[in-house]
Coordinates of C-alpha atoms in Angstrom, one line a residue:
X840 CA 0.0 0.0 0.0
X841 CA 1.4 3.8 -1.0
X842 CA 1.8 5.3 2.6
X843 CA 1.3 8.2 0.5
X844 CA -2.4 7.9 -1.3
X845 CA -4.0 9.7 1.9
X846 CA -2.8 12.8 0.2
X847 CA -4.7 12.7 -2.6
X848 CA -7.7 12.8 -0.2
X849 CA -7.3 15.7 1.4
X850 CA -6.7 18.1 -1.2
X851 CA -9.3 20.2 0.8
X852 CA -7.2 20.2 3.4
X853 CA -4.5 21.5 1.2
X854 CA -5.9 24.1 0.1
X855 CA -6.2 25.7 3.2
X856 CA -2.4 25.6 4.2
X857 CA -1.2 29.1 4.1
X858 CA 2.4 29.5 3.1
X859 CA 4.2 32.8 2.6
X860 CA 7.8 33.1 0.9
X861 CA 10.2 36.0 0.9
X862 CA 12.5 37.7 -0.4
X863 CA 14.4 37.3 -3.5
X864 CA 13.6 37.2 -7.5
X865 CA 15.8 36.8 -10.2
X866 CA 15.8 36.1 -14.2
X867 CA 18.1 33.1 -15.3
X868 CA 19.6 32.6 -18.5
X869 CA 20.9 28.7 -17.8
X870 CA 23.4 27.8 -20.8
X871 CA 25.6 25.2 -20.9
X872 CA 29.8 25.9 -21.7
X873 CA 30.8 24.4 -25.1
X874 CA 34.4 22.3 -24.9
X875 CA 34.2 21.7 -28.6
X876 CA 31.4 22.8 -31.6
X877 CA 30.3 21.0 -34.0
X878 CA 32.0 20.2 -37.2
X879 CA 31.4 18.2 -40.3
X880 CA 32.7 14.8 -38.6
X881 CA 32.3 15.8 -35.2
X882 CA 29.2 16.4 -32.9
X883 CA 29.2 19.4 -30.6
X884 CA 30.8 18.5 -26.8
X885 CA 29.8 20.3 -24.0
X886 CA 31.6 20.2 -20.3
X887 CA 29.8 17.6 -18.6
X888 CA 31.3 18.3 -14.7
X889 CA 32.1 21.4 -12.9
X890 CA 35.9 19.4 -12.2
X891 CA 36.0 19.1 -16.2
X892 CA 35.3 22.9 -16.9
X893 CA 37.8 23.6 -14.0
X894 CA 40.3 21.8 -14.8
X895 CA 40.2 23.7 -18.8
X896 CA 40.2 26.9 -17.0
X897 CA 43.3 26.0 -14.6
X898 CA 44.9 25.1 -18.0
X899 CA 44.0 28.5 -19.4
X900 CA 46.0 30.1 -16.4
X901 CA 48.1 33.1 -17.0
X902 CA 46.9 32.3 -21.1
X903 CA 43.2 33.7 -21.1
X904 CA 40.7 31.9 -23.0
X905 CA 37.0 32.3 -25.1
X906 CA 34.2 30.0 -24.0
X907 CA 30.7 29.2 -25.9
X908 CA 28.1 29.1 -24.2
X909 CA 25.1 27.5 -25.3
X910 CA 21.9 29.0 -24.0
X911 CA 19.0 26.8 -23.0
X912 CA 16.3 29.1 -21.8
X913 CA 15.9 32.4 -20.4
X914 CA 13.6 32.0 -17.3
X915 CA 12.3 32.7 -14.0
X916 CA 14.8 32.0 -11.1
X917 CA 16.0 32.9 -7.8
X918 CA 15.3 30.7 -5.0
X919 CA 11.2 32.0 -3.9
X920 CA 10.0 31.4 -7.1
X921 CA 11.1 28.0 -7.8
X922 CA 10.1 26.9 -4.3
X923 CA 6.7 29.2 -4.7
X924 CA 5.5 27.2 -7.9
X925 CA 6.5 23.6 -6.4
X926 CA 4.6 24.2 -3.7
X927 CA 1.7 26.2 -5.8
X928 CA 1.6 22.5 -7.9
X929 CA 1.5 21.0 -5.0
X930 CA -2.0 22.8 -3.9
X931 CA -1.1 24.9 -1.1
X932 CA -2.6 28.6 -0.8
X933 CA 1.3 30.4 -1.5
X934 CA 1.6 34.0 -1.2
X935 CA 5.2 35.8 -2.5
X936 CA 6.7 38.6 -1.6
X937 CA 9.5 39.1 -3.6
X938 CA 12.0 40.9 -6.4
X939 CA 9.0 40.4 -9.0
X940 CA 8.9 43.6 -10.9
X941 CA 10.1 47.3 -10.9
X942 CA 7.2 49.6 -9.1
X943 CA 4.5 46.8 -8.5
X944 CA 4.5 45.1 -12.0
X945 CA 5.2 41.6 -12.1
X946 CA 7.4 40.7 -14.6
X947 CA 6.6 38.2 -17.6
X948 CA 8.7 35.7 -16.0
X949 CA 6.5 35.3 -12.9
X950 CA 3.3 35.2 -14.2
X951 CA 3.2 31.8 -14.5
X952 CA 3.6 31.4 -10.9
X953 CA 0.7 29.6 -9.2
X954 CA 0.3 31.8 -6.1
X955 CA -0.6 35.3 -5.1
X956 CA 2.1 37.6 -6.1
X957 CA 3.7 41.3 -4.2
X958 CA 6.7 42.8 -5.6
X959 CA 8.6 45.1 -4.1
X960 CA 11.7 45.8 -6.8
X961 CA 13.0 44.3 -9.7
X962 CA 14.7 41.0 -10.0
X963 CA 18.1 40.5 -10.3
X964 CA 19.7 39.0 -13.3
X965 CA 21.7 36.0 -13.3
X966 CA 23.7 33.7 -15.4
X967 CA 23.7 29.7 -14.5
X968 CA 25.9 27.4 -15.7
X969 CA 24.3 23.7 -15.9
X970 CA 26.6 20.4 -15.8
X971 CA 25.9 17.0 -15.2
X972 CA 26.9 16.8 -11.7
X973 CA 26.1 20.8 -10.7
X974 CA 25.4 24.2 -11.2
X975 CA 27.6 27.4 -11.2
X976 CA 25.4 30.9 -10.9
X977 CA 27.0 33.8 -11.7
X978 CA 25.3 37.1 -10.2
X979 CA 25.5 40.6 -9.0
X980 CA 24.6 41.3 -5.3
X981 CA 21.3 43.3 -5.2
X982 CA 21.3 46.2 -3.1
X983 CA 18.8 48.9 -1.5
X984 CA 19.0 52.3 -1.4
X985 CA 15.7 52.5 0.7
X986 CA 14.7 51.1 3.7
X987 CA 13.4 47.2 2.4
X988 CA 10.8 46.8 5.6
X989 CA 8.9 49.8 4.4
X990 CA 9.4 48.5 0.4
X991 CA 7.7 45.4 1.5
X992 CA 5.3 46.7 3.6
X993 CA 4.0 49.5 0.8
X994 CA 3.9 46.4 -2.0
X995 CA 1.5 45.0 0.1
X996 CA -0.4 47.9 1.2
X997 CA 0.6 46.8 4.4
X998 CA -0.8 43.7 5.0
X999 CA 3.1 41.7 5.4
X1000 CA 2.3 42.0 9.3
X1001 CA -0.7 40.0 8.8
X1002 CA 0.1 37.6 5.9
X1003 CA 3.7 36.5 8.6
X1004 CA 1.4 35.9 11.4
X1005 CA -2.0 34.1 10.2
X1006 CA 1.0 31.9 8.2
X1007 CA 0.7 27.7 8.3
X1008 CA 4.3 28.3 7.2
X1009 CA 6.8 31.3 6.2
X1010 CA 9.7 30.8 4.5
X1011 CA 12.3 32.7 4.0
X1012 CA 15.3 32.0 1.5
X1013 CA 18.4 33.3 -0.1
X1014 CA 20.0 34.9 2.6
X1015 CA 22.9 35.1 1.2
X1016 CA 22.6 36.5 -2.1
X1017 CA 20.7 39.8 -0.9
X1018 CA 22.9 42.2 1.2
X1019 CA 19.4 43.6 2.4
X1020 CA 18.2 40.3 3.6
X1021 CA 19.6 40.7 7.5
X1022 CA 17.5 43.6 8.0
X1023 CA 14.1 41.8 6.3
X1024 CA 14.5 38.5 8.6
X1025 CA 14.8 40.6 11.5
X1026 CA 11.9 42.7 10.8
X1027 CA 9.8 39.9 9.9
X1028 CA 10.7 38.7 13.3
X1029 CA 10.4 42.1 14.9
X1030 CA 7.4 43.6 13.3
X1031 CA 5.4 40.9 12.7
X1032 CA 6.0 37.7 15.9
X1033 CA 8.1 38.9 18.3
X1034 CA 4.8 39.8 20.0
X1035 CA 2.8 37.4 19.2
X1036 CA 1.9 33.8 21.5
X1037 CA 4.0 30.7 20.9
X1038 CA 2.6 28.4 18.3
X1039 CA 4.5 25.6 17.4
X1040 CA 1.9 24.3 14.8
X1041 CA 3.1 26.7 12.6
X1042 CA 6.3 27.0 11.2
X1043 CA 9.6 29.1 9.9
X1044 CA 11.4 27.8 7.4
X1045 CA 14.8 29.6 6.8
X1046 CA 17.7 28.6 3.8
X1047 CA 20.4 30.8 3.6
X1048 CA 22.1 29.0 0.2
X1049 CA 25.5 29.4 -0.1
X1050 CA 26.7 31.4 2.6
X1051 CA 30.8 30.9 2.4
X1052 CA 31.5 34.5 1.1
X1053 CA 29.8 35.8 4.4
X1054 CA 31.8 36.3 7.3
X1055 CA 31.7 34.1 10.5
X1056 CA 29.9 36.9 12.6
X1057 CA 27.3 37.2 9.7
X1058 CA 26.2 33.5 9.9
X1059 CA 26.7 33.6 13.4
X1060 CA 24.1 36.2 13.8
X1061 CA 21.4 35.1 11.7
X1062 CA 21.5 31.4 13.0
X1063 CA 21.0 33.1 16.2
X1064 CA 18.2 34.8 15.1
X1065 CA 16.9 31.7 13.4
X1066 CA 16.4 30.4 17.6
X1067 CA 14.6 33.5 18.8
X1068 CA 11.8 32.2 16.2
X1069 CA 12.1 29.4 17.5
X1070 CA 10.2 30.8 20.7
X1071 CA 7.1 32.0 18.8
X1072 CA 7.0 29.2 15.9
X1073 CA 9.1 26.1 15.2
X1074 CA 12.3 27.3 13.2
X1075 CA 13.3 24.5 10.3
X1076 CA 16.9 25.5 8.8
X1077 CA 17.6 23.5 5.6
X1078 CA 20.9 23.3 4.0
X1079 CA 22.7 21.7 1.1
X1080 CA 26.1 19.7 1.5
X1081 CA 28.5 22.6 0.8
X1082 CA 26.6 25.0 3.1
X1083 CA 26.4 22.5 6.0
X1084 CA 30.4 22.0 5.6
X1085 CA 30.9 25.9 6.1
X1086 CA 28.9 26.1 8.5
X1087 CA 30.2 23.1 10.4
X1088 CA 33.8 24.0 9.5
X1089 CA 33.6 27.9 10.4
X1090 CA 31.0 28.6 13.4
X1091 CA 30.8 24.6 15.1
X1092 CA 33.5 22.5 14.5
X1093 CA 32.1 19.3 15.1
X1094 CA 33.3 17.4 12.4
X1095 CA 31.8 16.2 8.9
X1096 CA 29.2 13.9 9.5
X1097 CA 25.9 15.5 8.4
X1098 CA 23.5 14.2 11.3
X1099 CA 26.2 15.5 13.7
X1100 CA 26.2 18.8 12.6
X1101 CA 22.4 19.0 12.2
X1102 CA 22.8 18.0 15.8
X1103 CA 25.1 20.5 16.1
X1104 CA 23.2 23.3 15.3
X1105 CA 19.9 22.5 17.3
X1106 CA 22.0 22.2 20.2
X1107 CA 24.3 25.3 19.6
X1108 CA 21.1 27.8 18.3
X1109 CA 18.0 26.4 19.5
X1110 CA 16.9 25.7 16.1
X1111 CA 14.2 23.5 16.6
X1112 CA 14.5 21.2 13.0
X1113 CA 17.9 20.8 10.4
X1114 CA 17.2 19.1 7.1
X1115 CA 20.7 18.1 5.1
X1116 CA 19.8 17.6 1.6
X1117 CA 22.6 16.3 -0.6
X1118 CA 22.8 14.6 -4.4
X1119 CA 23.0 11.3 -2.9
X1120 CA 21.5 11.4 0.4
X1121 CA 19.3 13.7 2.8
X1122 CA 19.2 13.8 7.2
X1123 CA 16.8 15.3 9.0
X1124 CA 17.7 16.4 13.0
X1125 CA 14.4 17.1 15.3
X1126 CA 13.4 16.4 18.8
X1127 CA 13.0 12.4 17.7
X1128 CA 16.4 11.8 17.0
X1129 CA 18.0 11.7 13.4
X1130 CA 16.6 10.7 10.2
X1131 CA 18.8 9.9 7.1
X1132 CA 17.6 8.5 4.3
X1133 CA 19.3 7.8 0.8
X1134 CA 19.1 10.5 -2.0
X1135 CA 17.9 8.8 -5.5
X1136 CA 20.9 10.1 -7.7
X1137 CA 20.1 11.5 -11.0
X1138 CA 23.4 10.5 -13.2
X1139 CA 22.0 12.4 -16.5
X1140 CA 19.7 15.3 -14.9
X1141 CA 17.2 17.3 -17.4
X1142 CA 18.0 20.4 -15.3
X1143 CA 19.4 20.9 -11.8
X1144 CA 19.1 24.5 -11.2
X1145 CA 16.2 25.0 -8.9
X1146 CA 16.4 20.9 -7.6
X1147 CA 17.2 22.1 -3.7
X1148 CA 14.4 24.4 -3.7
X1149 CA 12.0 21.8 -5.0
X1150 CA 13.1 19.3 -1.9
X1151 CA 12.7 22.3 0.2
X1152 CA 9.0 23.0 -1.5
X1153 CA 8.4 19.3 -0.8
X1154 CA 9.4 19.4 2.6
X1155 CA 7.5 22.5 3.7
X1156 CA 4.4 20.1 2.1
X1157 CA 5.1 17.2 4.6
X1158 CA 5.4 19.7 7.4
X1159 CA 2.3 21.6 7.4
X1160 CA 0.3 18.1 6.7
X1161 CA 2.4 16.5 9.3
X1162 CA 4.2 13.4 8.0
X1163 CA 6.5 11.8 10.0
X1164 CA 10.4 12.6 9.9
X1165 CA 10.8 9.5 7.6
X1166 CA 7.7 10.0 5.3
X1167 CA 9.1 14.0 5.2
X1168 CA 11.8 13.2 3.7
X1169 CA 11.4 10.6 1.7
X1170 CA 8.5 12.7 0.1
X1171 CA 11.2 15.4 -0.5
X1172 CA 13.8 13.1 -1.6
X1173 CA 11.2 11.8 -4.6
X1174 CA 9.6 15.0 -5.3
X1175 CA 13.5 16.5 -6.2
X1176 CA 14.4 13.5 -8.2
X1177 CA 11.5 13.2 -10.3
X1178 CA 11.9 17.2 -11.0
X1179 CA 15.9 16.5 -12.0
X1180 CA 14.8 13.5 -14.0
X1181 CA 11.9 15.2 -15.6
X1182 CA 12.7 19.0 -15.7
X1183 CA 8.9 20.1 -14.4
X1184 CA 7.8 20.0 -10.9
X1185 CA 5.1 17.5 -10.7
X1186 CA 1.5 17.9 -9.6
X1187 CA 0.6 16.0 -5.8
X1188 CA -1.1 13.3 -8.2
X1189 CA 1.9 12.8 -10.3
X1190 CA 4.2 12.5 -7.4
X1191 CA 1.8 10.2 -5.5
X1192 CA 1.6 7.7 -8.0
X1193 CA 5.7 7.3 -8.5
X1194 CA 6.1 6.9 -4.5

């Protein structure tokens, strides 16, 4: 019997779970480098591993060199809206709050998105470079030159305060890529639940991405502010492999097993949940102990970019309809391998019937 089917039952249910995502918003181009073009007796080569292209590029030291790139699509990105539509698709009631479009106009990009939709600014521009085994993003940091509180709080005609508290489940992503995003986390915390009565029912859900260009008192700081949510709502941080290894290495040295430094940071922060997510394997740290559970490895991916934030869309599902650790993240685990395999985030139904 699928431990799963109850889901398709309660798409009622569903329906009702409120989730809120902030903060970020950006337009992709995703190519792919070219090692060799085509020719008359020769098919076009591409880089197939980030190791590959790096080790052409070490090569091309003290040289310089021209790449092609190929481009593949020019398309929404950034991490809110791929997690926003995943969990739109999945039938959840999603509300953004994000980069979307200059003065209140979402952009074309974002249309498509599932979910009700507050801008407040333009997206930022990035280019992603896809491989068999990874992605590399290339961006520019996006900076304020007004207050971003007040920004979000005019896009919305001032109804953040509300949208933060009545949520089954805010998240908040891409810390790391917005210089601004400090100050937004904290007022989200003090603006909207410092105040408010504890309710563990309902959740934060925090993922910085890759936070290694940010300085030990930086991560420091907002991992501490991750446990002062934990008093008013439980506080899930979920991290890839690379961003649990900084963390670890920098701010706990505990070592480099995953479940010991999800361990690690419940203990050191207060932060009530840690989900590890990696390509070949995933561990989930809560009061019951530690769940791991193996990945299901993609060898020839349609796409990656966007995979973490469809576990993480996946994962916020089996929270608010309360699976158990295991079924969480095996759930997850599925729903990001059947994206990488199939380049679309699926539907509840589609992902039901694979499990």
């Amino acid at each position: 019997m699928n431990p799963f089917s109850h889901l398709s039952e309660r798409q009622a249910e569903i329906a009702e779970k409120r989730i809120v995502v902030g903060f970020d918003g950006f337009i992709d181009t995703i190519v792919r480098p070219v090692r060799q073009t085509a020719a008359v007796d020769a098919p076009e080569m591409l880089f197939r591993t980030i190791g590959e292209f790096g080790q052409f590029l070490a090569g091309c030291a003290e040289k310089s060199c021209s790449i092609e790139l190929k481009q593949e699509a020019k398309q929404l990105g950034g991490n809110l809206p791929y997690l926003s539509r995943s969990a739109g698709r999945l039938g959840m009631n999603v509300t953004c709050i994000g980069m979307l479009g200059a003065d209140g106009k979402i952009e074309q990009e974002f249309q498509e998105l599932p979910c009700r939709l507050y801008s407040f600014a333009a997206p930022g521009q990035s280019t992603c470079f896809e491989f068999q085994d990874g992605k590399i993003f290339f961006a520019t940091d996006c900076k304020m030159t007004q207050d971003p509180w007040q920004l979000v709080l005019d896009a919305t005609d001032s109804e953040a305060v509300r949208l933060f508290q009545n949520a089954d489940l805010t998240a908040m992503v891409n810390w790391s890529e917005l210089s601004f995003a400090p100050g937004l986390w904290e007022g989200v915390f003090e603006h909207a639940l410092k105040n408010q009565s504890c309710d563990k029912k309902r959740f934060m859900f925090f993922d910085l991405c890759d936070c290694s260009r940010k300085t030990d008192r930086e991560i420091e700081d907002v991992l501490q502010l991750m446990g002062r949510f934990s008093k008013v709502r439980t506080s899930i941080l979920s991290v890839n492999e690379n961003e649990a290894h900084v963390i670890a290495d920098r701010i706990l040295c505990c070592g480099t097993e995953l479940g010991t430094i999800g361990k690690a940071l419940r203990d050191e922060f207060g932060i009530d949940q840690v989900i590890i997510h990696t390509i070949r394997e995933s561990f989930l740290v809560t009061s019951h102990g530690i769940t791991g559970k193996p990945s299901e490895f993609v060898e020839h991916p349609k796409i990656s970019t966007g995979a973490g934030d469809n576990f993480n869309a996946a994962f916020c599902f089996g929270t608010v309809m309360g699976l158990t650790d295991e079924d969480r993240v095996i759930f997850a685990n599925r729903y990001a391998s059947f994206y990488v395999s199939n380049g679309y985030s699926p539907t509840l139904e589609e992902i039901v019937t694979t499990l």
